mmCIF file of C-alpha atoms and ligand atoms in Angstrom:
data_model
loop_
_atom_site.group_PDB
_atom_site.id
_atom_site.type_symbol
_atom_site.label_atom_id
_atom_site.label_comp_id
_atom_site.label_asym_id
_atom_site.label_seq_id
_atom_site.Cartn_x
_atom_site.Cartn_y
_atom_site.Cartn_z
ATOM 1 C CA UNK I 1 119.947 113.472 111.889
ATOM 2 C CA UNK I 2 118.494 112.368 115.014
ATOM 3 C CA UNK I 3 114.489 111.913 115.487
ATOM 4 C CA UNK I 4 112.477 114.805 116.993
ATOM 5 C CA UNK I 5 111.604 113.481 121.334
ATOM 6 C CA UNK I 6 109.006 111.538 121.656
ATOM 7 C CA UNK I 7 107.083 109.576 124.508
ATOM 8 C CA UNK I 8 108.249 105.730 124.343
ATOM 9 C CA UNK I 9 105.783 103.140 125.385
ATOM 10 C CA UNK I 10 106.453 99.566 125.841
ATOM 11 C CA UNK I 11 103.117 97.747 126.599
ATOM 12 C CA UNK I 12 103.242 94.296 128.316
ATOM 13 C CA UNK I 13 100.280 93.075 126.673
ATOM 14 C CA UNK I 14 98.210 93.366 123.842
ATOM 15 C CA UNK I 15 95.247 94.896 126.039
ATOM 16 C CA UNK I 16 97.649 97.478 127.292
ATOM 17 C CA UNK I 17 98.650 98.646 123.626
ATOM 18 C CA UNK I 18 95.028 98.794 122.371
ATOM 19 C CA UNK I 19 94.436 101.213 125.573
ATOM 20 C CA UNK I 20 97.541 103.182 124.656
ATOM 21 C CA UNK I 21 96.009 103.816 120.598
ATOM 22 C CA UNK I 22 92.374 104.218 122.231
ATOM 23 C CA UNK I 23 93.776 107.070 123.938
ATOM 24 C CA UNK I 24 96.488 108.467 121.982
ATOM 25 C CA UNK I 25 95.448 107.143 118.323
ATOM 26 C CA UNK I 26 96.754 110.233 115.917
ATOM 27 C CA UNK I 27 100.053 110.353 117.957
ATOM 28 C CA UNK I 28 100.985 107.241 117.992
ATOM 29 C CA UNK I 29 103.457 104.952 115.688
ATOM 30 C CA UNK I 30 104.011 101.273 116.705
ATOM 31 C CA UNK I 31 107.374 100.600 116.890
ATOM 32 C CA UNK I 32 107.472 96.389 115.005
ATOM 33 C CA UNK I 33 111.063 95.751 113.526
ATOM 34 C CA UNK I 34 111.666 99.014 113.251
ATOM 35 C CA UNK I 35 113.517 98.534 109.945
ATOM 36 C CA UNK I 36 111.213 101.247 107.610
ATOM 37 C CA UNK I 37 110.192 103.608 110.913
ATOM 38 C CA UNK I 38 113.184 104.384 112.790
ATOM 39 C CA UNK I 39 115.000 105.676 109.090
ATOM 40 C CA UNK I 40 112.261 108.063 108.788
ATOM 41 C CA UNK I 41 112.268 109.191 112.198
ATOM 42 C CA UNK I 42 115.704 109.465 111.658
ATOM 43 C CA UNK I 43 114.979 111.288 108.362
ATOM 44 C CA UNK I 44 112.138 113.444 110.257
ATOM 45 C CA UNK I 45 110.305 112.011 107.319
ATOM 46 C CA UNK I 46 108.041 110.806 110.573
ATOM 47 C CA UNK I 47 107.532 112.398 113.891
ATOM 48 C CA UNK I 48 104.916 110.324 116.049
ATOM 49 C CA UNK I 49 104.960 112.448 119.856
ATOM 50 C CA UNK I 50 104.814 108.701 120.737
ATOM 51 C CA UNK I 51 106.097 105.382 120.262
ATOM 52 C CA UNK I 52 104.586 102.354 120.967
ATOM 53 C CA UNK I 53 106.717 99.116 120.994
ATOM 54 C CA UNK I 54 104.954 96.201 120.493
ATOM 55 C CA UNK I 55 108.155 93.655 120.704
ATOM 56 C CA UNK I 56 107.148 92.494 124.133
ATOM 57 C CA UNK I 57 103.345 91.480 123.327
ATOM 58 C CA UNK I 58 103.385 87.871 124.634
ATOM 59 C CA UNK I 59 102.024 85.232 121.749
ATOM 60 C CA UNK I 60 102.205 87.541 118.605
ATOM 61 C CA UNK I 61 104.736 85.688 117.062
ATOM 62 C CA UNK I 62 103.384 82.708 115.229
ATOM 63 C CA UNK I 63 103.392 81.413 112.044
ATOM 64 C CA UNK I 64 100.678 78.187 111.581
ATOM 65 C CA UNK I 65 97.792 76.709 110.477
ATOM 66 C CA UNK I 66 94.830 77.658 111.656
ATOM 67 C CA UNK I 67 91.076 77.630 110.546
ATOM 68 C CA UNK I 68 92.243 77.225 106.844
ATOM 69 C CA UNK I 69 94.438 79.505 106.938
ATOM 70 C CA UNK I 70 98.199 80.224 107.574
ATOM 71 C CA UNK I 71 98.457 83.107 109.694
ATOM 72 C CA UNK I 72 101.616 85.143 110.396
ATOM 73 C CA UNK I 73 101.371 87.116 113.596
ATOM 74 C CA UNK I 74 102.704 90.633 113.862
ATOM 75 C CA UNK I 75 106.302 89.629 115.486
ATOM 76 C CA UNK I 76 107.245 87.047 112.796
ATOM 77 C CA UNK I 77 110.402 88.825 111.670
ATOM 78 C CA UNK I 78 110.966 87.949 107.921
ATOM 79 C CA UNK I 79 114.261 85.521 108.796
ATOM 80 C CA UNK I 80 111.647 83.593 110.967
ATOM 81 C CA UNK I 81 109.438 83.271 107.566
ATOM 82 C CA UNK I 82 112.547 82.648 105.692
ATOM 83 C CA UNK I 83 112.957 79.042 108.437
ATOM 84 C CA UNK I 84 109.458 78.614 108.688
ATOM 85 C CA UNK I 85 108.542 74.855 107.955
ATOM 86 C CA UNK I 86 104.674 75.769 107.501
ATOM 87 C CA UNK I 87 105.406 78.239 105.016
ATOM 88 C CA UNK I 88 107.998 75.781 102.936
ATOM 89 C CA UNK I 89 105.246 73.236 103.185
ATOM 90 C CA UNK I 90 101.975 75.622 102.529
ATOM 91 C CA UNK I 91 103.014 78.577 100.794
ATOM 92 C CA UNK I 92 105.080 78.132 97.598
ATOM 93 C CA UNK I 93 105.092 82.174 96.613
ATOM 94 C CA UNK I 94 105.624 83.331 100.248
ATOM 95 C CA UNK I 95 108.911 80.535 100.878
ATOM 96 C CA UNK I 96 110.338 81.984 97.384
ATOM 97 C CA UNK I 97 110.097 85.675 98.284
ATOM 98 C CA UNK I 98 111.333 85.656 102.188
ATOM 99 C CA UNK I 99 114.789 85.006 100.995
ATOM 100 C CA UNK I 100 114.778 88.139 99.104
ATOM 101 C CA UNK I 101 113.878 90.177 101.695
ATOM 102 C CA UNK I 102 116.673 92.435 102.056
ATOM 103 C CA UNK I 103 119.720 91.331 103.838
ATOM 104 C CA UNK I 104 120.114 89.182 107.051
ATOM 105 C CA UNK I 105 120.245 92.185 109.959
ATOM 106 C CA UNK I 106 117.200 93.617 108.362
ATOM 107 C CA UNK I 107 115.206 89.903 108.095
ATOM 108 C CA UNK I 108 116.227 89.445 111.680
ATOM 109 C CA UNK I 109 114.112 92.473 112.779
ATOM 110 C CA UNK I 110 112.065 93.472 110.349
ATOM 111 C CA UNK I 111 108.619 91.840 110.425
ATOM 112 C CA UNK I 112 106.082 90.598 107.131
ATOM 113 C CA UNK I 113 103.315 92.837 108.701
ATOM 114 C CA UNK I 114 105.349 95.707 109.710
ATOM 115 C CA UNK I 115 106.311 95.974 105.564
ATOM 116 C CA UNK I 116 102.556 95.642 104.791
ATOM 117 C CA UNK I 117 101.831 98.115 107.536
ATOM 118 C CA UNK I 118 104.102 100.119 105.601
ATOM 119 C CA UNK I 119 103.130 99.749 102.285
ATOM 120 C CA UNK I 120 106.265 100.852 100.561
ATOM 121 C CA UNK I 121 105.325 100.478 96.960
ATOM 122 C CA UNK I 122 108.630 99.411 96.685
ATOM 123 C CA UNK I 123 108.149 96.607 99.460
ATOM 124 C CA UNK I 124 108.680 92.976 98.070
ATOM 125 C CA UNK I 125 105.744 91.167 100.712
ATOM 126 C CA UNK I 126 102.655 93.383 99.662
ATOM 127 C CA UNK I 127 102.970 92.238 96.059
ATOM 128 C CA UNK I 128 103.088 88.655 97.209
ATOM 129 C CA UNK I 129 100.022 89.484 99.687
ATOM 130 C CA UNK I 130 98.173 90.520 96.846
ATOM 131 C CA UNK I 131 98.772 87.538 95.131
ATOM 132 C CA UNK I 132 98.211 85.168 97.151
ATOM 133 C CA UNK I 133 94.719 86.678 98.413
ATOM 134 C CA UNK I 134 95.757 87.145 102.090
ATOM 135 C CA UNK I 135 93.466 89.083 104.762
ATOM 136 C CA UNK I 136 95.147 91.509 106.858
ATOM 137 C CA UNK I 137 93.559 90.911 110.849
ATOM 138 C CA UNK I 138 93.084 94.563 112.448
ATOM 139 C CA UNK I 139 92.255 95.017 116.430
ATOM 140 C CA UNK I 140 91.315 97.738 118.385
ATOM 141 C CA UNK I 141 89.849 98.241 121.806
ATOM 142 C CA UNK I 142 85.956 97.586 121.987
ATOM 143 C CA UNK I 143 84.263 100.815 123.232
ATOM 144 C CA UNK I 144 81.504 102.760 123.344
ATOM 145 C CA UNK I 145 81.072 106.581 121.589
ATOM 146 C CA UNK I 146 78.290 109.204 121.434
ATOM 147 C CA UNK I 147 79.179 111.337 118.325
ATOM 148 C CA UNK I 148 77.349 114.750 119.924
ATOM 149 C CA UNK I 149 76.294 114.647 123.678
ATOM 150 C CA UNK I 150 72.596 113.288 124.171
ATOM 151 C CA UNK I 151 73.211 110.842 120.790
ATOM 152 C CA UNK I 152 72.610 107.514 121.324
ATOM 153 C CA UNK I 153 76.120 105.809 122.106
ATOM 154 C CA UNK I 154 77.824 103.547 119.352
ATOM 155 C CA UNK I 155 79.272 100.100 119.811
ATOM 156 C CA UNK I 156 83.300 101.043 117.773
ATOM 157 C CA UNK I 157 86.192 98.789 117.821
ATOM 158 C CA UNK I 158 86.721 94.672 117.666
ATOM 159 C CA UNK I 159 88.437 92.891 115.336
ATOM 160 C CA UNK I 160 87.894 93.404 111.505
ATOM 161 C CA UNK I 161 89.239 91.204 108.389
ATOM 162 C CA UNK I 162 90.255 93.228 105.265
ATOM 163 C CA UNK I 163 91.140 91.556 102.134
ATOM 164 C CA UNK I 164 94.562 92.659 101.132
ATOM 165 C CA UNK I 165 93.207 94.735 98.446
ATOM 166 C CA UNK I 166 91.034 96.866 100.317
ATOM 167 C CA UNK I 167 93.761 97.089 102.725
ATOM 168 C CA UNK I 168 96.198 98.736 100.744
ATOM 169 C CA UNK I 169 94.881 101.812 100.095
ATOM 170 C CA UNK I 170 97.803 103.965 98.686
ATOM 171 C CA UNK I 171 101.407 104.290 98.455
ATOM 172 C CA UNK I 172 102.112 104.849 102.295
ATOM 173 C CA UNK I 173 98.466 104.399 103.244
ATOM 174 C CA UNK I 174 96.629 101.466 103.628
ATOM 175 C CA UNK I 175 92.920 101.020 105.796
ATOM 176 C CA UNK I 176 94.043 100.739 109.104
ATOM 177 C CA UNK I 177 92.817 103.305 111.562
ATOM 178 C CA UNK I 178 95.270 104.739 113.788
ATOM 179 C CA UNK I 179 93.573 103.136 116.962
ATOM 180 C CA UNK I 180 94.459 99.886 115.049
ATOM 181 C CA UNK I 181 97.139 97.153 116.023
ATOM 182 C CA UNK I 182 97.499 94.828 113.072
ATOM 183 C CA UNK I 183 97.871 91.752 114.802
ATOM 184 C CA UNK I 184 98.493 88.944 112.476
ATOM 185 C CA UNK I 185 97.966 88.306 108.339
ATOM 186 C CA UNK I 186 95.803 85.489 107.093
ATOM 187 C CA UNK I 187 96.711 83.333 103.762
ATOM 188 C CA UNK I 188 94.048 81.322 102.474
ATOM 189 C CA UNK I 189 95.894 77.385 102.257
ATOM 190 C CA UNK I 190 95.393 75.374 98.822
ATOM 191 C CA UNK I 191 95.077 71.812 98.162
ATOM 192 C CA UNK I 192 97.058 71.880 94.651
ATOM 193 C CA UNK I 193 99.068 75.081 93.771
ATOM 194 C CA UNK I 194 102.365 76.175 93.536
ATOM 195 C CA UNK I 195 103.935 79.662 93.469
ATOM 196 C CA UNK I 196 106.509 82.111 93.056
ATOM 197 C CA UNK I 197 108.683 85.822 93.620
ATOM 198 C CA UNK I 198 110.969 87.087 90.943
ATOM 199 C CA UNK I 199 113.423 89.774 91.936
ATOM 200 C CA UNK I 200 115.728 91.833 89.986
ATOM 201 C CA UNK I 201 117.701 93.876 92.539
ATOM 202 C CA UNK I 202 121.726 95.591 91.768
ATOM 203 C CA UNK I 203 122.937 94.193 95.000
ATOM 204 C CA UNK I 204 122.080 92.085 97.450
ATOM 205 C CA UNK I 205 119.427 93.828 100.299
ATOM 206 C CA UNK I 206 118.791 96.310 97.716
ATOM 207 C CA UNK I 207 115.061 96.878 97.035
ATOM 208 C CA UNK I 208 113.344 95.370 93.927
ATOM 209 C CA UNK I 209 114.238 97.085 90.490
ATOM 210 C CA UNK I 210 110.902 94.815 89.876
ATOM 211 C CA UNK I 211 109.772 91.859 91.702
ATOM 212 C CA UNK I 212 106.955 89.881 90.506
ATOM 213 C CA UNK I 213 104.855 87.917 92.260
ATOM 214 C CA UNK I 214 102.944 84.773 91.129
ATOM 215 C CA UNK I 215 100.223 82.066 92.368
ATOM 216 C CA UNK I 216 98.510 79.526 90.414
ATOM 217 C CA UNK I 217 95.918 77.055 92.216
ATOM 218 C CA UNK I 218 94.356 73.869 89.932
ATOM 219 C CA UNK I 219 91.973 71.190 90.238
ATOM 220 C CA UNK I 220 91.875 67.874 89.497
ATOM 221 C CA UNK I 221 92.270 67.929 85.784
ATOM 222 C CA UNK I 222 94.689 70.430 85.623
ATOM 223 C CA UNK I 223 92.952 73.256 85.203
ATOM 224 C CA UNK I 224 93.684 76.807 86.689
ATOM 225 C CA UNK I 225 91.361 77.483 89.426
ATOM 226 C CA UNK I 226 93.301 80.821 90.811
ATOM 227 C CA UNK I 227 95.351 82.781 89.439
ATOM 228 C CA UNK I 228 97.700 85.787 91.030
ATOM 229 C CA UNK I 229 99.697 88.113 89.663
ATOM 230 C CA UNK I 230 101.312 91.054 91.383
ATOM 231 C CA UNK I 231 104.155 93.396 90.598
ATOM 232 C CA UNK I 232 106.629 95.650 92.758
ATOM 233 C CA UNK I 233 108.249 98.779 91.633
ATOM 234 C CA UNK I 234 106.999 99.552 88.295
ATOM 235 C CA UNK I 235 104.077 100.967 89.824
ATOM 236 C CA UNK I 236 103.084 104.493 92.155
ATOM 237 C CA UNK I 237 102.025 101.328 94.267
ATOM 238 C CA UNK I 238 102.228 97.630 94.195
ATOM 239 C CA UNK I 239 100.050 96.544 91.502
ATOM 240 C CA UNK I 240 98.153 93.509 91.241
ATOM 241 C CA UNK I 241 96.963 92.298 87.192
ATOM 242 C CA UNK I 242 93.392 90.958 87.686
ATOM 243 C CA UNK I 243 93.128 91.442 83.784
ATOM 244 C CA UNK I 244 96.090 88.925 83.807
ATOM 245 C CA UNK I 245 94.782 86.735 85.938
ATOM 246 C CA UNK I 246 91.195 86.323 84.720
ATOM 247 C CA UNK I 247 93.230 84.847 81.547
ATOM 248 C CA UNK I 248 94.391 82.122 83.087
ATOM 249 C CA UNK I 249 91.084 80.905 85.085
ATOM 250 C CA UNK I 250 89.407 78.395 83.417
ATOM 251 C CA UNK I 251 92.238 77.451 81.263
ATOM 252 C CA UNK I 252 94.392 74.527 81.075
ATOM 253 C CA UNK I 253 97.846 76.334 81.808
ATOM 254 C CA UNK I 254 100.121 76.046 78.880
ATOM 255 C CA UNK I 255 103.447 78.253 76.807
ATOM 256 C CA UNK I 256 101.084 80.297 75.012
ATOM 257 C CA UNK I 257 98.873 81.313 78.147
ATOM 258 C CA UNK I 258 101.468 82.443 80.544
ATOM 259 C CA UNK I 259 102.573 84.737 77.187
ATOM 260 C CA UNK I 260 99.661 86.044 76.837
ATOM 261 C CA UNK I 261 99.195 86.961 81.170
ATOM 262 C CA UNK I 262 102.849 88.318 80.591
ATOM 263 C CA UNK I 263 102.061 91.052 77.824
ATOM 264 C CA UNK I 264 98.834 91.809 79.824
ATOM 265 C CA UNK I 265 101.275 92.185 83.245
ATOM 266 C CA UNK I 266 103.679 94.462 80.672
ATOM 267 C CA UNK I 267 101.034 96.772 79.538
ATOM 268 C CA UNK I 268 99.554 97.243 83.331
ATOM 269 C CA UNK I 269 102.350 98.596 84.862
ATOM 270 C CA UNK I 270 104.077 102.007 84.734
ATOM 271 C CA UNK I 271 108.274 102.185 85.659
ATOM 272 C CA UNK I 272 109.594 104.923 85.894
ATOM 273 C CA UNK I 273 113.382 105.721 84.128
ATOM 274 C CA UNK I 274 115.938 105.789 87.339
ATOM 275 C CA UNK I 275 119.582 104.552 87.851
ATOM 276 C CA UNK I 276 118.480 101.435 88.036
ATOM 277 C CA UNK I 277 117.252 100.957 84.416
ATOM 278 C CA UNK I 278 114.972 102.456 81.989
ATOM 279 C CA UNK I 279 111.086 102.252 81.913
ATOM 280 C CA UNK I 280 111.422 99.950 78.665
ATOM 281 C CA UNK I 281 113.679 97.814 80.268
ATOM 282 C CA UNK I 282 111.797 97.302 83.710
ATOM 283 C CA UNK I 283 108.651 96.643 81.397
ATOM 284 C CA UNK I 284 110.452 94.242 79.755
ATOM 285 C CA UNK I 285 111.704 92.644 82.660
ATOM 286 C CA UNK I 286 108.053 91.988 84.094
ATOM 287 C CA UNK I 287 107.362 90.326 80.982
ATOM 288 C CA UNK I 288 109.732 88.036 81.494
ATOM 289 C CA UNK I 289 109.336 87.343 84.993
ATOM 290 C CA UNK I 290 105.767 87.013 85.070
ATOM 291 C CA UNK I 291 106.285 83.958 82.202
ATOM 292 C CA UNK I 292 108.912 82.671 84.571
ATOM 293 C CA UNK I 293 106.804 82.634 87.290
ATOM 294 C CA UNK I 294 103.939 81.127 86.036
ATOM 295 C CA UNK I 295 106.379 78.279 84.469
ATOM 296 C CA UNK I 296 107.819 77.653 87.965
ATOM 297 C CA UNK I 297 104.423 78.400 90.079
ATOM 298 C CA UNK I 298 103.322 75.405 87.741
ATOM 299 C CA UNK I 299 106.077 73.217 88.050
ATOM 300 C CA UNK I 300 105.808 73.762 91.920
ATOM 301 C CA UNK I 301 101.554 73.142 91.381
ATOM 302 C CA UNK I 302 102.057 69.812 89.655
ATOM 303 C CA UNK I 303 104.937 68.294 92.079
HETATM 304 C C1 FAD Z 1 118.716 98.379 104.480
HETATM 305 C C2 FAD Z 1 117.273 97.980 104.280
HETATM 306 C C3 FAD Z 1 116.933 97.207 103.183
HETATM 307 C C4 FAD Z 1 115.596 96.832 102.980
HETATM 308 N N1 FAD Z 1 115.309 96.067 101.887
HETATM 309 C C5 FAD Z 1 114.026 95.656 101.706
HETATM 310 C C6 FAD Z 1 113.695 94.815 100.606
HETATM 311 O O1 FAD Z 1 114.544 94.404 99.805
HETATM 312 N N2 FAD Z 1 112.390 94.461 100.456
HETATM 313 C C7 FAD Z 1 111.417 94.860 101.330
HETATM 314 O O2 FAD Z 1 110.259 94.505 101.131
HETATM 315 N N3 FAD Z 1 111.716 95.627 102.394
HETATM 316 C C8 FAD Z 1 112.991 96.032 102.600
HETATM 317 N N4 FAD Z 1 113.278 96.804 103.707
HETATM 318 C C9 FAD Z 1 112.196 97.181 104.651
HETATM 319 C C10 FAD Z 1 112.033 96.062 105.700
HETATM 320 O O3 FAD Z 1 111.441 94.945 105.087
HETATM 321 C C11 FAD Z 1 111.168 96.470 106.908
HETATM 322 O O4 FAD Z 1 111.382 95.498 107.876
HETATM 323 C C12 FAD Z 1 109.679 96.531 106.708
HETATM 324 O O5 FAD Z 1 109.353 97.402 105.652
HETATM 325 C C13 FAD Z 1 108.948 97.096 107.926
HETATM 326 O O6 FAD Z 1 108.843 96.142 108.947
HETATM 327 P P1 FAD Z 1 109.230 96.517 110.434
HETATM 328 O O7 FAD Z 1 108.776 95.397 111.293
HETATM 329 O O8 FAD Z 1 110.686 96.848 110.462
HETATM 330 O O9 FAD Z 1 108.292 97.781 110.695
HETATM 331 P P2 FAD Z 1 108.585 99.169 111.440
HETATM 332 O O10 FAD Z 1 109.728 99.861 110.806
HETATM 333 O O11 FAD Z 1 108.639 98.964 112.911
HETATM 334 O O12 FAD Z 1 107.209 99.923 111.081
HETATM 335 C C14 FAD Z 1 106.916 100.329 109.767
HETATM 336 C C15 FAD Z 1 105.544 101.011 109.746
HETATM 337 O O13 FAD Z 1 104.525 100.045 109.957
HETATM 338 C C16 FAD Z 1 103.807 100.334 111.181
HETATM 339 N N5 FAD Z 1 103.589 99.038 111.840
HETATM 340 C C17 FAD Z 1 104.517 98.065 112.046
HETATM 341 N N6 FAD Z 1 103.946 96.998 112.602
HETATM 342 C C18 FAD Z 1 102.641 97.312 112.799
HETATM 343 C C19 FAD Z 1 101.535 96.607 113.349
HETATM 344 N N7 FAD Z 1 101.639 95.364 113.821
HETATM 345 N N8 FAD Z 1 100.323 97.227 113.384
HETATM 346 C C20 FAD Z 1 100.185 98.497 112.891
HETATM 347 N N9 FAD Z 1 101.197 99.205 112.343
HETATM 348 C C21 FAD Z 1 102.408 98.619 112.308
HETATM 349 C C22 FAD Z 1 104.689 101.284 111.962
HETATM 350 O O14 FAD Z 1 103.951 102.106 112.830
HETATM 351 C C23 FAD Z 1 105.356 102.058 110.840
HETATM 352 O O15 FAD Z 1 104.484 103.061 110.380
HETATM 353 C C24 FAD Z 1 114.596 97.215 103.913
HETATM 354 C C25 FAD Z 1 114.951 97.972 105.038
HETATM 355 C C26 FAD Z 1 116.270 98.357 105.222
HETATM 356 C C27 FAD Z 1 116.626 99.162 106.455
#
């Protein structure tokens, strides 16, 4: 099927596309990778009257240190994640999931924030988001608006920081207001951690049957510090196991700990029975994989 018409914008800076959702905000899709929107255009799943293509915003590409963080800007396609050498030397969980990002046309469009834009609970990066305790960076055009004529005029718009969890708000709907451009994700960086995605998938590009996400941070001693835990698929959304990671905090990490996460991990989530396996099996499967990843988040942590 082909998409319904629409208006199609291509904004030469950043300025230009805040103006464009200040103006048009309800009608308006940004157009990243393209890799999720354009199949449900195609679909008619989505109709926006207009797109707005953000692939020629100068200096929204970047992936690097900065402030103590590592930020990935909105143009970072996934295959540039999968190369980058900040991420292989800050990011253990994020360099372990980018290769299993689909399949190399998709990872050479598709970008990190358009799939958390997205928030397909069936998307592999929000899991590791959640995780990892990233901040999603939202922009919109500073302005001023009376809400009834004669009311005193109100100061809207800026920049705002949203912890991942607040930013993913439902399956398909996260906190972003539709005069929003989400320019760029923010991961906290650690001095000693290590972490980790699992994926079970039938082929390769396929999404996750369940993908688990791991991050463990320790001190000194050896003790867990910060713990994440997030799962993909087995879930109405991506679902991250605070009761699984309060466990480990405070604990020396050890066998019998990452067990005990693993049942808690099991018990959280909810599969459903599909062609790719039944709801027993998938819980099973996080089981597993959360104890794997722990083991390997740790091995990564300690070397
Ligand atoms: C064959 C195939 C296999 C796939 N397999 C996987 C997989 O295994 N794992 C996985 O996680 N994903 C998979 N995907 C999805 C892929 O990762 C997409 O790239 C990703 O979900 C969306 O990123 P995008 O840049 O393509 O966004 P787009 O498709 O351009 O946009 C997606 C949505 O996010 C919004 N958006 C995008 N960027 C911004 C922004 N900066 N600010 C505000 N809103 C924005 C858009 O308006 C739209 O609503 C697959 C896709 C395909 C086609």
């Amino acid at each position: 099927m082909y998409p319904r018409p629409f208006d199609y914008l291509v904004p030469s800076t950043k300025e230009e596309a805040l103006d464009i959702l200040a103006e048009r905000g309800d009608e308006v899709k940004i157009l990243a990778g393209g890799q999720s929107l354009i199949p449900m255009m195609k679909l008619r799943f989505a109709s926006p009257a207009t797109l707005v293509d953000i692939n020629r915003l100068p200096n929204l590409n970047a992936i690097e240190i900065q402030n103590g963080h590592v930020r990935i800007q909105a143009l970072a396609r996934h295959a540039d994640v999968v190369r980058s050498e900040v991420v292989k030397a800050e990011n253990a969980a994020i360099a372990s999931a980018a290769p299993w990002i689909a399949d190399p046309l998709v990872r050479n469009l598709g970008t990190l924030c358009g799939s958390v834009a997205h928030h397909d609970p069936e998307g592999d990066w929000a899991s590791v988001m959640l995780a990892v305790g990233a901040e999603v960076v939202a922009e919109s055009r500073e302005r001023s608006v009376q809400s009834h004529p004669g009311s005193d005029a109100q100061h809207v718009g800026g920049t705002r920081v949203i912890p991942i969890e607040d930013f993913l708000v439902d399956m398909f709907a996260t906190a972003l207001h539709p005069t929003e451009l989400l320019t760029e994700v923010r991961i906290p960086r650690y001095a000693r951690g290590g972490g980790d995605y699992q994926k079970l998938e039938r082929k390769i590009g396929d999404y996750a049957t369940v993908g688990v996400a791991t991050h463990l941070e320790l001190d000194d001693a050896g003790v867990i510090t910060r713990a994440g835990i997030a799962l993909t698929s087995v879930y109405y959304r991506n679902l991250k196991v605070p009761e699984a990671e309060a466990v480990l905090v405070g604990n020396a990490p050890s066998e019998g700990l990452f067990a005990e996460a693993a049942q808690i991990a099991k018990a959280a989530c909810d599969p459903t029975d599909d062609v790719r396996g039944s709801a027993a099996y998938k819980r099973d499967i996080v089981r597993v994989f959360v104890e794997r990843g722990l083991a390997n988040s740790l091995a990564k942590a300690q070397g």
